[in-house]
Coordinates of C-alpha atoms and ligand atoms in Angstrom, one line a residue:
X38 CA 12.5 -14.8 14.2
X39 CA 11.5 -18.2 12.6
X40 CA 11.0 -18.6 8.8
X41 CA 7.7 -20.7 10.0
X42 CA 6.2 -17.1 10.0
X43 CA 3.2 -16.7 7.5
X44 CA 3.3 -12.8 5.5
X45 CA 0.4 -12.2 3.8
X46 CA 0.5 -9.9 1.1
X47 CA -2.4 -8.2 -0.9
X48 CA -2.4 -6.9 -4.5
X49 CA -5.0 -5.5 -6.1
X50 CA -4.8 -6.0 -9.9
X51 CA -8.1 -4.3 -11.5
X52 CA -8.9 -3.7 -14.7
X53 CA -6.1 -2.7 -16.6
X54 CA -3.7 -2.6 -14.2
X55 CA -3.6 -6.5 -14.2
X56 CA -0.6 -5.9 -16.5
X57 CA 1.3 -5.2 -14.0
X58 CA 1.0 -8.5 -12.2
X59 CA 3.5 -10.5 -13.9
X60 CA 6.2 -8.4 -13.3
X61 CA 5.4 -7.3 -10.0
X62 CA 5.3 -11.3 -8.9
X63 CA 8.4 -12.3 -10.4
X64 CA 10.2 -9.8 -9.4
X65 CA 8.8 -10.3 -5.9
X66 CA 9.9 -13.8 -6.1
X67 CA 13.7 -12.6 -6.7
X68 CA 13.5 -10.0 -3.9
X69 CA 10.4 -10.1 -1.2
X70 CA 10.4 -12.2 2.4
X71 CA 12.7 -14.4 0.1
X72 CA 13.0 -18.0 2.6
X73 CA 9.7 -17.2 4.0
X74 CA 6.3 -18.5 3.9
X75 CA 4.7 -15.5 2.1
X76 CA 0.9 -15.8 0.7
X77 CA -0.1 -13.6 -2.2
X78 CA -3.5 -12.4 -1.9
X79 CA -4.6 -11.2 -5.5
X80 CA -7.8 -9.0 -6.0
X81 CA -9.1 -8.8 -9.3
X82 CA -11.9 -8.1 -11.8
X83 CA -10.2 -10.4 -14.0
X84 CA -9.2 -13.8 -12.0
X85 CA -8.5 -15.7 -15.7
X86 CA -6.0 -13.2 -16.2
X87 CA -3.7 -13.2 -13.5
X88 CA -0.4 -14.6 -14.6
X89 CA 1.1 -18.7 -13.9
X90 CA 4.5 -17.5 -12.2
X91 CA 6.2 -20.1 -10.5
X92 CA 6.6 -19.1 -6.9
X93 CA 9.4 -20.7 -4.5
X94 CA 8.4 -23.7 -2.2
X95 CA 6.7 -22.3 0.5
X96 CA 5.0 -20.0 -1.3
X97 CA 1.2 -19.9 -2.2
X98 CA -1.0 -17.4 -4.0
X99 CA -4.8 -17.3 -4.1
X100 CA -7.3 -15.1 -6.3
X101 CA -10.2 -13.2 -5.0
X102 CA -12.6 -11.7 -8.0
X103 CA -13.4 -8.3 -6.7
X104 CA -16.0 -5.8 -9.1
X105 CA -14.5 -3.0 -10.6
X106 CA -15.7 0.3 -9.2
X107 CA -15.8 3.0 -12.3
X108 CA -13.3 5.7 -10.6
X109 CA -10.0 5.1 -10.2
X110 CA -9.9 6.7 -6.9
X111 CA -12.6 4.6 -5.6
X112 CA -11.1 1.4 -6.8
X113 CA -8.0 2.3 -4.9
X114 CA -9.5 3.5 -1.6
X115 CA -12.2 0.3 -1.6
X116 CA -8.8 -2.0 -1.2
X117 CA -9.0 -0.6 3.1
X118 CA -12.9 -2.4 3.2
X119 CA -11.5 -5.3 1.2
X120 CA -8.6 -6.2 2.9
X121 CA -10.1 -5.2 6.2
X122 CA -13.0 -8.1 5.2
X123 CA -10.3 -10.5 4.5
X124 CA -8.4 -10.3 7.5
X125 CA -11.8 -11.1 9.2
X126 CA -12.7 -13.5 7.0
X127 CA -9.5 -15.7 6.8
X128 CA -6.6 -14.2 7.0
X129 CA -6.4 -13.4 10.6
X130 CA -6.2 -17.6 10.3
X131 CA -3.7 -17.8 8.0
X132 CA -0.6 -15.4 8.9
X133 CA 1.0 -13.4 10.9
X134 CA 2.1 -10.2 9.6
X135 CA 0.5 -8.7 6.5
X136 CA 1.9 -6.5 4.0
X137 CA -0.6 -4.1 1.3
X138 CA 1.4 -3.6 -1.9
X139 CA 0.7 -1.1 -4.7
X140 CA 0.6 -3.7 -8.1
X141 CA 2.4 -0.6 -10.2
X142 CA 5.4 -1.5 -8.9
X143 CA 8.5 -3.7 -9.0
X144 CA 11.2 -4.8 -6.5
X145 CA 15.0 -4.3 -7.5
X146 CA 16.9 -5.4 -4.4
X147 CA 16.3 -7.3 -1.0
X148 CA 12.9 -7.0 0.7
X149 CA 12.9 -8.7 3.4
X150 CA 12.2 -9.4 7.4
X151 CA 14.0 -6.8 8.5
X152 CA 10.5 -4.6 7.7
X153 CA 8.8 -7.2 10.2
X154 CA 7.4 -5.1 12.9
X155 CA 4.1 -4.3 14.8
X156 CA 3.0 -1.6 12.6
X157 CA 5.0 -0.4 9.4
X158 CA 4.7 2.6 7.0
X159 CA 7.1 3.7 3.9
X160 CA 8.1 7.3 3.8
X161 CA 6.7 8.9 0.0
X162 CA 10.1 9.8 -1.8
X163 CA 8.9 13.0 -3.0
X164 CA 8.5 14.0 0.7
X165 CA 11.3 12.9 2.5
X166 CA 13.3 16.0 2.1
X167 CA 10.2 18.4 3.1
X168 CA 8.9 20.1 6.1
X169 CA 5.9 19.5 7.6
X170 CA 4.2 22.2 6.3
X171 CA 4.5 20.9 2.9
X172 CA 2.9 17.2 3.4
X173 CA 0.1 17.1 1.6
X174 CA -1.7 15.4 4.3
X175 CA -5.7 16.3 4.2
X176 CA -6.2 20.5 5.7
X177 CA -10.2 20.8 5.5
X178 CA -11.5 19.8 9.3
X179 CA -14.6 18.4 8.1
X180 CA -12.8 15.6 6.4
X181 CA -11.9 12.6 8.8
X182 CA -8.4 12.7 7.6
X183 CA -7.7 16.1 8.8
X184 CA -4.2 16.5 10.1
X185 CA -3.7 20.5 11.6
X186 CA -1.2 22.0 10.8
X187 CA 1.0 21.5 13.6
X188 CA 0.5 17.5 13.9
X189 CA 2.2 14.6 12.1
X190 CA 5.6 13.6 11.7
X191 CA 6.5 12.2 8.1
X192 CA 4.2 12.0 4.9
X193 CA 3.5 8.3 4.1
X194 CA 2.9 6.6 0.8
X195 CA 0.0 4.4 0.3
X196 CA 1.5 2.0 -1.6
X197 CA 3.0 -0.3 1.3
X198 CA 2.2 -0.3 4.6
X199 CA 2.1 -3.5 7.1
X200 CA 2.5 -5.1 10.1
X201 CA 1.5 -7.8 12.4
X202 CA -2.2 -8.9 11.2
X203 CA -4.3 -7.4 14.5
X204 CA -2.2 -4.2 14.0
X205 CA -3.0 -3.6 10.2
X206 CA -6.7 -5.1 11.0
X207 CA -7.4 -2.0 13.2
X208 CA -5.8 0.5 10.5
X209 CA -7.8 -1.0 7.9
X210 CA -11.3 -0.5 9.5
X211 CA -10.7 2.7 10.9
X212 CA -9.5 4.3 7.3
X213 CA -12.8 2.4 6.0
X214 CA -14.9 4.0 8.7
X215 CA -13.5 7.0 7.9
X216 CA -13.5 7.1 4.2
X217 CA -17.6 6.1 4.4
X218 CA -18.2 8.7 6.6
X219 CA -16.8 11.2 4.1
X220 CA -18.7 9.7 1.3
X221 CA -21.6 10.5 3.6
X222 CA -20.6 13.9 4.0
X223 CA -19.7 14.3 -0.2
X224 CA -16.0 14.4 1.2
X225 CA -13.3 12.9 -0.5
X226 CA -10.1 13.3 0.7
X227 CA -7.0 15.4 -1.1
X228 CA -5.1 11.8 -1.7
X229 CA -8.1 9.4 -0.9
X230 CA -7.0 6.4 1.2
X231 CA -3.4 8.0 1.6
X232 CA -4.9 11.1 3.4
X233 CA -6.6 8.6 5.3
X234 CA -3.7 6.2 6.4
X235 CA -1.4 9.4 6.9
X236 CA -4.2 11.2 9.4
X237 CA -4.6 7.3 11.1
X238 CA -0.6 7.5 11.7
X239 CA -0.4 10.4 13.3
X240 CA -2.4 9.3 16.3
X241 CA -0.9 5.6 16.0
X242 CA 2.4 6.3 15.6
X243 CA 4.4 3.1 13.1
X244 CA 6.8 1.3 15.1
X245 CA 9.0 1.0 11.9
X246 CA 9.1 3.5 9.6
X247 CA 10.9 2.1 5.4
X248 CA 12.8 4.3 4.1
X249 CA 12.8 5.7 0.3
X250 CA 15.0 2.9 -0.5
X251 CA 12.2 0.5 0.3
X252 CA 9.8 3.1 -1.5
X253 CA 10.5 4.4 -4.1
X254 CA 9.2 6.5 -7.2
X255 CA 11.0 5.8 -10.6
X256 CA 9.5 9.3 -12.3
X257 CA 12.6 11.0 -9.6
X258 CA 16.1 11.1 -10.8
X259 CA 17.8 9.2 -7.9
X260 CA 19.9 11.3 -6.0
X261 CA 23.3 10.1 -4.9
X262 CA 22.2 9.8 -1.7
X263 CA 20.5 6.6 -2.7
X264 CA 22.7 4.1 -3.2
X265 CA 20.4 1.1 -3.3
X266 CA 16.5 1.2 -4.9
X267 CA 14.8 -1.6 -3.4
X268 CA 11.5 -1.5 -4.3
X269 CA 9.7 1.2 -6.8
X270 CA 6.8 2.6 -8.4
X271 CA 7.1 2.0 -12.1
X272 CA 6.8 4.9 -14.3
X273 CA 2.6 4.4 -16.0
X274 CA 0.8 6.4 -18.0
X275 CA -2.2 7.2 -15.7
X276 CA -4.4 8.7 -18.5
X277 CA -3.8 5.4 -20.7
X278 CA -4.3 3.1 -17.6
X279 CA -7.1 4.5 -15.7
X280 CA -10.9 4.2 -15.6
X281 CA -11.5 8.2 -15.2
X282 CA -9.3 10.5 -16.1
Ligands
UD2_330 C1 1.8 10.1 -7.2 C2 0.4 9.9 -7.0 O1 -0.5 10.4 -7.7 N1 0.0 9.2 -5.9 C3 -1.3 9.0 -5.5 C4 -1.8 7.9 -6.4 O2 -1.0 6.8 -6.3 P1 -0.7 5.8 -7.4 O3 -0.5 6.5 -8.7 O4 0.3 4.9 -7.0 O5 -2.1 5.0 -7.4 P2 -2.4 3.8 -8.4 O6 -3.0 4.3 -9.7 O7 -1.2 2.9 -8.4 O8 -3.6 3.1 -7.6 C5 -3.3 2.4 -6.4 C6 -3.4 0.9 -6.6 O9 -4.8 0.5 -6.7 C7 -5.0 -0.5 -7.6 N2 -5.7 -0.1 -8.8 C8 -5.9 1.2 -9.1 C9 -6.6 1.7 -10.2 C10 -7.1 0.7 -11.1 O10 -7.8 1.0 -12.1 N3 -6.9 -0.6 -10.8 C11 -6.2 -1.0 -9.7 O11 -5.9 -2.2 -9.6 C12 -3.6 -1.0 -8.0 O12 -3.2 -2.0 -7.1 C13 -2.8 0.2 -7.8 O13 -1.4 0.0 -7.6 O14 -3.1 7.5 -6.0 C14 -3.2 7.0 -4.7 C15 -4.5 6.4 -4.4 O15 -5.5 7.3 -4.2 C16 -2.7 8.0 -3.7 O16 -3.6 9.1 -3.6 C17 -1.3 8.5 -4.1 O17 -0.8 9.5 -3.3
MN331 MN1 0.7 2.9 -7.5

């Protein structure tokens, strides 16, 4: 492992969730791929907005105005097309593993290469604990995300997945494929692009799987079981911060 290695990592910042940019960079700066070359892809609606934070030498970050879509679950979901377009475009160019972050979110504690791997997925804290039966994974077989019953081995969380550029490149287009064909069929799925990346990793299995303390959700009361928080969802108020309720 060299620190020459380029980690690209996307955040979507639209509308008012641009507040949480700030805190989710400089925190980032503390904590994530600290040593390494990373590149901050920001996607916004509002690229005047997005906060100066001085970022360690090495360290780059570029804007990309995106348009605001009017539902919040469409805004989320669009992020597969968008970064799948930008690998394409450029990014395939400019590093070698990429990582999608949730921007609702702030790191606490070390983030760093030891999540390098071919294709990477975070385990949802509120599932960890559950049986299969319980995931929430999409259950109607019309939908492209359908998982049966009997498939799939954890429940993943959206809100970071990664790996090496080609690897993430094929995940994004097929959960875009996907999610389009449902819109054709006036489908959406049960957690949008999270049923989608959960049915896509059931059939290509992550070679590293993060565990809760590299995901996790601050509306749980940590058990003591956790002894580190690494990285965690912040607590928002999603009627107050969304487009659609
Ligand atoms: C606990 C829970 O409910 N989890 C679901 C919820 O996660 P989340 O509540 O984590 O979704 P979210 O509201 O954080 O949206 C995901 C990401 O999209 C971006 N964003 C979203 C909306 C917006 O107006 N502007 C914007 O920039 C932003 O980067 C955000 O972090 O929704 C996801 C997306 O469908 C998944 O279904 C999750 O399972
Ligand atoms: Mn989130």
């Amino acid at each position: 492992m060299t620190k020459s290695l380029a980690i690209a990592t996307t955040v979507f910042a639209v509308g008012k969730y641009i507040r949480f940019l700030g805190n989710f960079l400089e925190t980032a700066e503390q904590h994530y791929m600290v040593g390494f070359k990373v590149r901050y892809y920001i996607f916004t609606d509002q690229p005047e907005q997005v906060p100066a934070v001085t970022l360690a030498p090495g360290r780059m970050l570029s804007i990309t105005k995106v348009p605001k879509f009017s539902r919040w679950q469409e805004i989320s979901s669009r992020r597969m097309e968008i970064i799948q377009t930008a690998i394409e475009e450029h990014i395939h160019k400019e590093a070698d593993y990429i990582y999608c972050l949730d921007v609702d979110m702030k790191f606490h504690n070390r983030w760093g290469p030891e999540v390098l791997d071919t294709l990477v997925a975070a385990i949802h804290p509120w599932f960890y604990t559950m049986d299969r039966k319980q995931f929430t994974y999409e259950r109607r077989p019309a939908s492209k995300a359908y998982v049966p019953m009997d498939q799939g081995d954890f429940y993943y969380m959206a809100a970071a997945f990664g790996g090496r550029v080609e690897d993430v490149y094929k995940l994004t287009k097929t959960c875009r494929e996907n999610l389009e064909e449902d819109k054709n069929n006036n489908l959406e799925a049960a957690w949008q692009e999270e049923s989608h990346l959960n049915r896509y990793l059931v059939y290509t299995k992550p070679t590293k799987l993060l565990s809760p303390e590299y995901m996790w959700d601050d509306v749980i009361k940590r058990p003591s079981e956790m002894r580190l928080i690494r990285f965690s969802a912040i607590v928002k108020d999603k009627a107050e911060v969304r487009e659609n309720a």
